[in-house]
Coordinates of C-alpha atoms in Angstrom, one line a residue:
M1 CA -99.7 30.6 86.2
K2 CA -101.5 30.9 89.5
S3 CA -99.8 29.8 92.7
L4 CA -101.1 26.8 94.5
Y5 CA -102.8 28.8 97.2
E6 CA -104.5 31.0 94.6
I7 CA -105.9 27.8 93.0
I8 CA -107.0 26.5 96.3
D9 CA -108.7 29.8 97.1
S10 CA -110.5 30.0 93.8
R11 CA -111.7 26.4 93.7
R12 CA -115.5 26.3 93.7
D13 CA -118.2 23.6 94.0
T14 CA -119.8 24.7 90.7
R15 CA -123.5 24.5 89.7
H16 CA -123.5 26.9 86.8
F17 CA -121.6 26.1 83.6
T18 CA -121.2 27.7 80.1
N19 CA -121.9 25.7 76.9
D20 CA -118.2 25.3 76.2
E21 CA -116.9 21.8 75.6
V22 CA -114.2 20.4 77.8
P23 CA -111.1 19.6 75.7
V24 CA -109.8 16.0 75.9
E25 CA -106.4 17.2 77.1
V26 CA -108.0 19.2 80.0
L27 CA -109.8 16.1 81.3
E28 CA -106.8 13.8 80.8
K29 CA -104.6 16.2 82.7
A30 CA -107.1 16.4 85.6
L31 CA -107.5 12.6 85.8
Q32 CA -103.7 12.3 85.8
A33 CA -103.6 14.7 88.7
G34 CA -106.2 12.5 90.5
H35 CA -104.0 9.4 89.8
K36 CA -101.1 11.2 91.6
A37 CA -103.1 11.6 94.8
P38 CA -102.2 9.6 97.9
S39 CA -103.2 6.0 97.7
V40 CA -103.2 3.9 100.8
G41 CA -100.8 1.0 100.4
L42 CA -100.5 2.0 96.8
T43 CA -103.7 0.1 96.1
D44 CA -104.7 2.4 93.2
A45 CA -108.3 1.6 94.1
T46 CA -109.8 4.8 92.6
R47 CA -111.9 4.2 89.5
Y48 CA -113.2 6.8 87.1
Y49 CA -116.3 6.6 84.8
I50 CA -117.0 9.3 82.2
I51 CA -120.5 10.1 81.2
E52 CA -121.4 12.1 78.1
S53 CA -124.7 10.5 77.1
S54 CA -127.7 12.8 77.6
D55 CA -129.9 9.8 78.2
I56 CA -127.8 8.6 81.1
K57 CA -127.6 12.2 82.5
K58 CA -131.4 12.4 82.3
Q59 CA -131.6 9.2 84.4
V60 CA -129.1 10.5 86.9
K61 CA -131.1 13.7 87.2
E62 CA -134.2 11.7 88.0
L63 CA -132.4 10.0 90.8
F64 CA -131.3 13.4 92.1
T65 CA -134.8 14.9 91.9
S66 CA -136.2 12.0 93.9
Y67 CA -133.8 12.4 96.8
H68 CA -133.8 16.2 96.5
K69 CA -137.5 16.1 97.5
K70 CA -136.7 13.7 100.4
S71 CA -134.0 16.1 101.6
A72 CA -136.4 19.1 101.4
D73 CA -138.8 17.2 103.6
Q74 CA -136.1 16.9 106.3
T75 CA -135.5 20.6 106.7
D76 CA -136.2 22.2 110.1
S77 CA -138.9 24.6 109.0
E78 CA -141.1 25.7 106.1
S79 CA -139.1 28.8 105.5
Q80 CA -135.9 26.7 105.4
K81 CA -137.5 24.3 103.1
K82 CA -138.5 27.1 100.7
S83 CA -134.9 28.4 100.8
Y84 CA -133.5 25.0 100.2
L85 CA -135.7 24.3 97.2
A86 CA -134.6 27.7 95.7
L87 CA -131.0 26.5 95.6
K88 CA -129.4 25.1 92.5
L89 CA -127.6 22.0 93.7
E90 CA -126.7 20.3 90.5
A91 CA -125.9 20.8 86.8
I92 CA -126.2 17.1 85.7
E93 CA -127.7 17.8 82.3
E94 CA -126.1 21.2 81.7
A95 CA -122.5 20.2 82.3
P96 CA -120.8 18.7 79.2
I97 CA -119.0 16.0 81.2
G98 CA -120.2 13.8 84.0
L99 CA -117.6 12.0 86.0
V100 CA -118.2 9.2 88.6
I101 CA -115.3 8.9 91.0
A102 CA -115.4 5.6 92.9
Y103 CA -113.3 3.2 94.9
D104 CA -112.8 -0.6 94.4
R105 CA -113.4 -2.5 97.6
S106 CA -112.0 -5.7 96.1
V107 CA -108.5 -4.4 96.7
L108 CA -109.1 -5.3 100.3
D109 CA -109.2 -9.0 99.4
Q110 CA -105.5 -9.0 99.9
F111 CA -103.4 -7.6 102.7
T112 CA -103.2 -3.8 102.3
I113 CA -100.8 -1.6 104.2
G114 CA -102.7 1.1 106.1
T115 CA -106.1 -0.6 106.3
V116 CA -105.9 -2.9 109.3
G117 CA -107.2 -0.2 111.7
S118 CA -109.9 0.9 109.2
N119 CA -110.4 0.1 105.6
E120 CA -112.1 3.5 105.2
A121 CA -108.6 4.6 104.1
V122 CA -109.3 3.2 100.7
K123 CA -112.3 5.6 100.4
F124 CA -110.2 8.5 101.8
S125 CA -107.6 7.9 99.0
S126 CA -110.4 8.4 96.4
V127 CA -111.5 11.6 98.1
C128 CA -107.9 12.9 97.8
A129 CA -108.0 12.0 94.1
A130 CA -111.3 14.0 93.7
Q131 CA -109.6 17.1 95.3
N132 CA -106.6 16.8 93.0
I133 CA -108.9 16.7 90.0
W134 CA -110.8 19.7 91.3
L135 CA -107.6 21.7 91.7
S136 CA -106.3 20.7 88.3
L137 CA -109.5 21.7 86.6
T138 CA -109.4 25.0 88.5
E139 CA -105.9 25.7 87.4
Q140 CA -106.9 25.1 83.7
G141 CA -109.9 27.4 83.9
Y142 CA -112.5 24.7 84.4
S143 CA -114.4 23.5 87.4
M144 CA -116.4 20.6 89.0
G145 CA -119.6 20.2 91.1
W146 CA -120.2 17.3 93.5
V147 CA -123.7 15.8 93.5
S148 CA -124.2 13.4 96.4
I149 CA -128.0 13.8 96.9
I150 CA -128.8 10.4 95.2
N151 CA -129.8 6.9 96.2
Y152 CA -126.5 5.1 95.8
H153 CA -128.1 1.7 95.4
H154 CA -130.1 2.9 92.4
F155 CA -127.2 4.9 91.1
K156 CA -125.0 1.8 91.0
K157 CA -127.8 -0.2 89.4
L158 CA -128.3 2.5 86.7
L159 CA -124.7 2.5 85.7
N160 CA -124.3 -1.3 86.0
L161 CA -121.5 -0.9 88.5
P162 CA -120.3 -4.1 90.2
D163 CA -121.2 -4.6 93.8
Y164 CA -117.6 -4.0 94.9
I165 CA -117.4 -0.5 93.3
E166 CA -118.5 2.3 95.7
P167 CA -119.1 5.7 94.1
L168 CA -118.3 9.0 96.0
G169 CA -120.9 10.7 93.9
Y170 CA -121.6 12.2 90.5
F171 CA -119.3 15.1 89.5
C172 CA -120.3 17.7 86.9
I173 CA -117.4 19.1 84.9
G174 CA -117.3 22.1 82.6
K175 CA -116.4 25.8 82.1
P176 CA -117.7 27.8 85.1
A177 CA -120.2 30.5 84.3
T178 CA -119.6 32.4 87.5
D179 CA -117.1 32.5 90.4
Y180 CA -120.0 33.3 92.9
G181 CA -118.3 36.5 93.9
K182 CA -115.1 34.7 94.8
Q183 CA -116.8 32.8 97.6
P184 CA -118.8 29.5 98.0
M185 CA -122.2 29.6 96.3
L186 CA -124.0 28.8 99.6
Q187 CA -122.3 31.7 101.3
Q188 CA -123.2 34.1 98.4
L189 CA -126.8 33.1 98.8
N190 CA -126.7 33.5 102.6
W191 CA -127.5 29.9 103.3
K192 CA -124.4 29.6 105.5
Q193 CA -121.2 31.4 106.1
K194 CA -117.9 29.6 105.9
L195 CA -115.7 30.1 108.9
E196 CA -112.6 32.3 108.5
K197 CA -110.3 29.9 110.2
P198 CA -110.3 26.1 110.7
F199 CA -111.0 24.4 114.0
V200 CA -107.6 23.4 115.5
T201 CA -107.0 21.8 118.9
T202 CA -103.7 20.8 120.5
I203 CA -104.3 17.7 122.5
K204 CA -102.4 17.8 125.8
N205 CA -104.5 15.5 128.1
F206 CA -105.0 11.8 127.3
T207 CA -106.2 8.5 128.8
P208 CA -103.6 5.8 128.8
V209 CA -104.5 2.7 126.7
N210 CA -105.9 -0.2 128.7
H211 CA -104.3 -3.1 126.9
L212 CA -106.5 -5.8 128.4
E213 CA -109.6 -3.8 127.3
L214 CA -108.1 -3.4 123.9
E215 CA -107.6 -7.1 123.5
N216 CA -111.0 -8.1 124.7
F217 CA -113.1 -5.3 123.0
A218 CA -113.7 -7.0 119.7
V219 CA -114.7 -10.3 121.3
L220 CA -117.0 -8.5 123.4
H221 CA -148.7 -25.6 105.6
S222 CA -151.0 -27.3 105.9
N223 CA -153.3 -28.1 108.8
S224 CA -154.3 -31.6 107.7
S225 CA -156.6 -32.9 110.4
D226 CA -155.8 -36.5 109.2
L227 CA -152.1 -36.0 109.6
K228 CA -152.6 -34.2 113.0
E229 CA -154.6 -37.2 114.3
K230 CA -151.9 -39.6 113.1
L231 CA -149.2 -37.6 114.8
I232 CA -151.1 -37.3 118.1
D233 CA -151.7 -41.0 118.0
K234 CA -148.1 -41.8 117.3
I235 CA -147.0 -39.6 120.2
N236 CA -149.5 -41.1 122.6
Q237 CA -148.5 -44.7 121.7
K238 CA -144.9 -44.1 122.9
T239 CA -143.9 -45.9 126.1
K240 CA -144.7 -43.1 128.5
P241 CA -147.7 -41.6 130.3
L242 CA -149.8 -39.3 128.2
G243 CA -148.3 -35.8 128.0
S244 CA -145.3 -36.7 130.2
L245 CA -142.7 -35.3 127.8
G246 CA -144.4 -31.9 128.0
I247 CA -143.2 -29.3 125.5
L248 CA -141.3 -32.0 123.6
E249 CA -144.6 -33.5 122.5
K250 CA -145.9 -30.1 121.3
L251 CA -142.7 -29.6 119.4
A252 CA -142.9 -33.0 117.8
L253 CA -146.5 -32.4 116.7
Q254 CA -145.7 -29.0 115.3
M255 CA -142.7 -30.2 113.3
G256 CA -144.7 -33.1 111.9
L257 CA -147.3 -30.6 110.6
V258 CA -144.7 -28.1 109.3
F259 CA -142.9 -30.9 107.4
Q260 CA -146.1 -32.7 106.5
S261 CA -144.7 -36.0 107.7
E262 CA -145.4 -38.6 110.4
A263 CA -141.6 -39.0 110.6
P264 CA -140.4 -35.4 110.6
N265 CA -136.7 -34.7 110.3
I266 CA -134.6 -31.6 110.2
I267 CA -132.2 -31.3 107.3
N268 CA -129.2 -29.0 107.1
P269 CA -130.3 -26.6 109.9
T270 CA -128.9 -23.1 109.5
I271 CA -128.6 -20.0 111.7
V272 CA -128.5 -16.7 109.9
V273 CA -127.2 -13.6 111.7
F274 CA -128.3 -10.3 110.0
A275 CA -126.1 -7.3 111.0
A276 CA -126.7 -3.6 110.5
D277 CA -126.1 -0.2 112.1
H278 CA -128.7 2.2 113.4
G279 CA -128.9 6.0 113.3
I280 CA -130.5 6.1 116.7
A281 CA -127.2 4.7 118.2
N282 CA -125.7 8.2 117.7
H283 CA -127.9 9.5 120.5
D284 CA -126.1 7.6 123.3
V285 CA -128.8 4.8 123.8
S286 CA -126.2 2.0 123.9
A287 CA -123.4 1.1 126.2
Y288 CA -121.1 0.4 123.2
P289 CA -120.0 2.5 120.2
Q290 CA -121.3 1.7 116.8
E291 CA -117.9 0.4 115.8
V292 CA -118.7 -2.8 117.8
T293 CA -121.1 -3.9 115.1
R294 CA -118.3 -4.2 112.6
Q295 CA -116.0 -5.8 115.2
M296 CA -118.5 -8.4 116.2
V297 CA -119.2 -9.3 112.6
E298 CA -115.5 -9.9 112.1
T299 CA -115.5 -12.1 115.2
F300 CA -118.4 -14.1 113.7
L301 CA -116.5 -14.6 110.5
K302 CA -113.4 -15.7 112.5
G303 CA -115.5 -18.2 114.4
G304 CA -114.9 -16.7 117.8
A305 CA -118.4 -15.4 118.9
A306 CA -120.9 -17.2 121.1
I307 CA -123.1 -18.1 118.1
S308 CA -120.0 -19.4 116.3
V309 CA -119.1 -21.9 118.9
F310 CA -122.7 -22.9 119.7
C311 CA -123.3 -23.7 116.0
K312 CA -120.1 -25.7 115.9
Q313 CA -121.2 -27.6 119.0
N314 CA -124.6 -28.5 117.5
N315 CA -123.5 -29.0 113.8
L316 CA -125.5 -26.0 112.7
D317 CA -124.5 -24.1 109.5
L318 CA -123.9 -20.4 110.2
K319 CA -124.4 -17.6 107.7
I320 CA -123.6 -13.9 108.3
V321 CA -125.5 -11.2 106.4
D322 CA -124.3 -7.6 106.0
A323 CA -127.8 -6.0 105.9
G324 CA -126.4 -2.5 106.5
V325 CA -123.2 -2.3 108.5
N326 CA -121.4 1.1 108.4
Y327 CA -118.3 -0.5 107.0
D328 CA -117.0 -2.1 103.8
F329 CA -116.1 -5.7 104.3
P330 CA -113.5 -7.3 102.0
T331 CA -115.1 -9.1 99.1
N332 CA -113.2 -12.4 99.8
T333 CA -114.9 -13.0 103.2
S334 CA -117.8 -15.4 103.6
I335 CA -120.2 -12.6 104.5
I336 CA -123.4 -12.4 102.4
N337 CA -123.6 -8.9 101.1
K338 CA -127.2 -7.6 101.3
K339 CA -126.3 -4.0 102.4
V340 CA -129.2 -1.6 101.9
A341 CA -127.1 1.3 103.1
K342 CA -124.5 2.0 105.7
G343 CA -126.9 2.2 108.6
T344 CA -130.3 3.7 108.9
Q345 CA -131.1 7.4 109.5
S346 CA -131.9 8.4 113.1
F347 CA -135.7 8.2 113.6
L348 CA -135.4 10.8 116.2
M349 CA -134.9 13.3 113.3
T350 CA -136.4 11.6 110.2
S351 CA -137.5 8.3 108.7
A352 CA -135.0 5.5 109.3
M353 CA -135.3 4.5 105.6
S354 CA -137.0 5.2 102.4
Q355 CA -139.8 3.1 100.9
D356 CA -137.4 1.7 98.3
E357 CA -135.0 0.7 101.1
L358 CA -137.9 -0.9 103.0
N359 CA -138.8 -2.9 99.9
L360 CA -135.2 -4.0 99.5
C361 CA -135.1 -5.3 103.1
F362 CA -137.9 -7.7 102.4
Q363 CA -136.5 -8.6 99.0
Y364 CA -133.0 -9.3 100.4
G365 CA -134.3 -11.3 103.4
A366 CA -136.3 -13.5 101.1
E367 CA -133.3 -14.0 98.8
V368 CA -131.1 -15.1 101.6
V369 CA -133.6 -17.6 102.8
N370 CA -134.3 -18.9 99.3
E371 CA -130.6 -19.6 98.8
I372 CA -130.4 -21.6 102.0
Y373 CA -133.6 -23.5 101.1
K374 CA -132.2 -24.3 97.7
S375 CA -129.1 -25.8 99.4
G376 CA -131.4 -28.4 101.0
S377 CA -132.2 -26.8 104.4
N378 CA -135.7 -27.1 105.9
C379 CA -134.9 -25.3 109.2
I380 CA -133.6 -21.8 109.7
G381 CA -132.9 -19.8 112.8
F382 CA -132.8 -16.0 112.9
G383 CA -130.3 -13.9 114.8
E384 CA -129.0 -10.3 114.7
M385 CA -126.2 -7.9 115.5
G386 CA -126.4 -4.1 115.5
I387 CA -125.5 -1.6 118.1
G388 CA -128.7 0.4 118.9
N389 CA -131.0 -2.3 117.6
T390 CA -132.6 -2.9 121.0
S391 CA -133.8 0.7 120.9
T392 CA -135.2 0.2 117.4
A393 CA -136.9 -3.0 118.5
S394 CA -138.4 -1.4 121.6
V395 CA -139.9 1.4 119.6
L396 CA -141.3 -1.0 117.0
M397 CA -142.8 -3.2 119.7
S398 CA -144.5 -0.1 121.2
V399 CA -145.9 1.3 118.0
L400 CA -147.1 -2.0 116.7
T401 CA -148.7 -3.4 119.9
N402 CA -149.7 -0.1 121.6
I403 CA -147.8 -1.2 124.7
P404 CA -146.3 2.0 126.4
I405 CA -142.7 2.6 125.3
Q406 CA -141.4 2.6 128.9
D407 CA -142.6 -1.0 129.2
C408 CA -140.8 -2.0 126.0
I409 CA -137.3 -0.7 127.0
G410 CA -134.6 -2.7 128.7
K411 CA -130.9 -2.8 129.3
G412 CA -130.0 -3.9 125.8
T413 CA -126.2 -4.3 125.7
G414 CA -125.9 -3.1 129.3
V415 CA -127.4 0.4 129.6
M416 CA -128.0 1.3 133.3
D417 CA -129.2 4.1 135.6
E418 CA -129.0 7.6 134.1
K419 CA -128.2 6.2 130.6
L420 CA -131.3 4.0 130.7
K421 CA -133.3 7.1 131.7
N422 CA -131.8 9.0 128.8
K423 CA -132.7 6.1 126.5
I424 CA -136.4 6.2 127.6
E425 CA -136.6 9.9 127.1
I426 CA -135.1 9.8 123.6
L427 CA -137.3 6.9 122.4
S428 CA -140.4 8.5 123.9
Q429 CA -139.5 11.8 122.1
A430 CA -139.1 9.9 118.8
I431 CA -142.5 8.3 119.1
A432 CA -144.1 11.6 120.2
T433 CA -142.8 13.5 117.2
Y434 CA -143.9 11.0 114.6
K435 CA -146.5 12.5 112.3
G436 CA -147.1 9.8 109.8
E437 CA -149.9 7.3 109.3
N438 CA -150.2 4.5 111.8
N439 CA -150.2 1.7 109.3
L440 CA -147.7 -1.2 109.4
D441 CA -145.5 -0.2 106.4
N442 CA -145.3 3.5 107.4
L443 CA -144.3 2.6 111.0
I444 CA -141.7 0.0 110.1
R445 CA -140.2 2.3 107.4
Y446 CA -140.0 5.2 109.9
F447 CA -138.7 3.3 112.9
G448 CA -137.2 0.1 111.4
G449 CA -133.8 -1.4 111.1
F450 CA -132.3 -3.0 108.0
E451 CA -131.4 -6.3 109.8
I452 CA -134.8 -6.5 111.6
L453 CA -136.8 -6.0 108.4
Q454 CA -134.6 -8.4 106.5
M455 CA -135.3 -11.0 109.2
S456 CA -139.0 -10.3 108.8
G457 CA -138.8 -10.8 105.0
G458 CA -136.7 -13.9 105.5
M459 CA -139.3 -15.4 108.0
L460 CA -142.1 -14.8 105.6
Q461 CA -140.2 -16.5 102.8
A462 CA -139.3 -19.4 105.1
Y463 CA -143.0 -19.9 105.8
Q464 CA -143.7 -20.0 102.0
N465 CA -141.0 -22.6 101.7
K466 CA -142.5 -24.7 104.5
M467 CA -139.4 -24.4 106.6
L468 CA -139.2 -24.6 110.4
I469 CA -138.5 -21.1 111.8
L470 CA -136.4 -20.7 114.9
V471 CA -136.9 -17.3 116.6
D472 CA -134.2 -16.1 118.9
G473 CA -134.7 -13.4 121.6
F474 CA -136.3 -10.0 121.9
I475 CA -135.1 -8.4 118.7
S476 CA -135.8 -11.5 116.6
T477 CA -139.3 -11.7 118.1
V478 CA -139.9 -8.1 117.1
A479 CA -138.9 -9.1 113.5
F480 CA -141.4 -12.0 113.9
L481 CA -144.1 -9.6 115.1
I482 CA -143.8 -7.7 111.9
A483 CA -143.9 -10.8 109.8
Y484 CA -146.9 -12.0 111.8
Q485 CA -148.8 -8.8 111.2
K486 CA -148.3 -9.4 107.5
N487 CA -149.3 -13.1 107.6
S488 CA -150.6 -14.5 110.9
A489 CA -150.3 -18.1 109.6
I490 CA -146.6 -17.9 110.0
K491 CA -147.0 -18.7 113.7
Q492 CA -147.6 -22.4 112.9
N493 CA -144.0 -22.7 111.6
A494 CA -142.3 -20.8 114.4
I495 CA -140.5 -22.1 117.5
F496 CA -139.5 -19.5 120.1
S497 CA -136.2 -20.6 121.4
H498 CA -136.1 -18.7 124.7
C499 CA -137.4 -15.9 126.8
S500 CA -134.8 -13.1 127.0
E501 CA -133.8 -11.2 130.1
E502 CA -135.0 -8.1 128.2
K503 CA -138.0 -7.2 130.3
A504 CA -140.3 -6.5 127.3
H505 CA -139.7 -9.9 125.8
I506 CA -142.1 -11.8 128.0
D507 CA -144.8 -9.3 127.3
L508 CA -144.2 -9.6 123.6
L509 CA -144.4 -13.4 123.8
N510 CA -147.6 -13.2 125.7
Y511 CA -149.0 -10.7 123.1
L512 CA -148.2 -13.3 120.4
Q513 CA -149.6 -16.1 122.7
V514 CA -146.6 -18.3 122.2
E515 CA -144.4 -20.3 124.6
P516 CA -140.6 -20.3 124.6
I517 CA -138.5 -23.4 125.1
L518 CA -136.0 -21.9 127.5
S519 CA -135.6 -19.1 130.1
L520 CA -131.9 -18.8 130.9
N521 CA -131.6 -15.0 131.6
M522 CA -129.9 -14.6 128.2
R523 CA -129.9 -11.3 126.3
L524 CA -127.0 -11.7 123.8
G525 CA -128.8 -11.9 120.5
E526 CA -126.8 -13.3 117.6
G527 CA -129.2 -16.2 117.3
S528 CA -127.6 -17.7 120.4
G529 CA -130.9 -18.8 121.9
C530 CA -131.7 -20.8 118.7
A531 CA -128.4 -22.7 118.9
V532 CA -128.7 -23.4 122.6
A533 CA -132.3 -24.6 122.2
F534 CA -131.6 -26.8 119.2
P535 CA -130.6 -30.0 121.1
I536 CA -134.0 -29.9 122.8
I537 CA -135.7 -29.5 119.4
Q538 CA -133.7 -32.5 118.2
S539 CA -134.8 -34.4 121.2
A540 CA -138.5 -33.9 120.2
L541 CA -137.7 -35.5 116.8
T542 CA -135.7 -38.3 118.4
F543 CA -138.5 -39.4 120.6
I544 CA -141.2 -39.3 118.0
N545 CA -139.0 -41.2 115.5
E546 CA -137.0 -43.6 117.6
M547 CA -138.8 -44.2 120.9
A548 CA -140.6 -47.6 121.2
T549 CA -144.4 -47.8 121.3
F550 CA -146.3 -49.8 123.8
E551 CA -147.0 -52.4 121.1
S552 CA -143.4 -52.8 119.9
A553 CA -142.0 -53.0 123.4
G554 CA -144.6 -55.4 124.6
V555 CA -145.6 -53.0 127.4
S556 CA -149.2 -52.6 128.5
N557 CA -150.6 -49.1 128.3
K558 CA -153.5 -49.9 130.6

């Protein structure tokens, strides 16, 4: 029997297998080894799915092939692309056994020791299980190959896995046909050399914890001319000089036309906050780390955020949507799970998302709005949360309006001075290196964000449902811009809550030729502007429905 270190040294990520079958006892022993791996809080969250069907393997191979081509397109040069495509990176159909190793997020529905700081520990436990299986198979004369170049959304859909099951990947198991010269395959083929020794650093210097900062960090359709004339007449007959209620009169007329009623009324008003992470945030364009996205979502769910208290103040229903946060939220929270992926790719390097992911964004946004509409709501406000999304919105505004990028960039969450200069340089570089076609879908796929595009899809669906659309600040207005470029009629249903302190917002509002209700130097996001403006919107309904007319009050209008 080999020693432990000999087994570790001979373990290979195998892509070449013989035709030998894998005995049942070999697989059972390996899975038992996986089961003995560390498990945070003894959750036993790791799940195993065995695949022997050639039909299923063929489908998995198709998923790999699709993403393999996408991966090749992201290489740094044509010569590297050629070398990459020459590599054999899977043995899905050749290996006798396919194994899906996954973790069950639903274990987080109950208190779990070791997951309060980060529930990623559940995933890490499953990775430990995968390594144990690998070592067990190696000791028995077999091997395994990890295939991760797949679209995980389609992978889960193919295998009918529940939403709360998260695969680590597809693992090929069989008898190895080679040991690759007793070295990793990629090293044997001169793709890359594995370091002789690991990176090890002894930390001696540290920054003492600021306890106050620690405590506060997480808190951080119709255009009926008949109806229009009746509404205008009703507004003008109120006991007031003509036009003296200013924007309230415009709002009352607009809502009457949206709801197709001379006595318009808002029912079950709802604010929806879409949250997601952004690859561009990894390039130091924000004053806060990406982790804040997750922390703020948790604050929304606990009712402690600005949007939470404003909604409570104004009797607004609040929904939170996970459109693509880089975190697995417990399944027993009230969050609406519409996660496309755990954050976009960095558009400084490649397309933010695939075409399929783009399509999912519009689909999911529409689904969220339809559920709210079915509950009886006729008014929906759109908010967002995502570290780095101001950068994404700035680039989208620039490429969709042809306004220079430097005029579309602001402070976001608080970027100042040198950091702001760096943000401008990075976003300018991203636009300059874009080589795709300048049509709407290509631009939003390459530079978009999951929460921004889900808002766009939701707005389009809200228009179809004849709902009143409340648009928040800069980022929500960029989402509206996208929806508007797909269907310009949507503007008749939209109310723009406020003008953000983000310097580009006023230019974008002017571009759309719309007038915001408020200008309070706000730049928070979250849909906070919608909630703050809501009482004014209600005032417009109150006056048109309850204010006396000259005739009813016996007042002369001459």
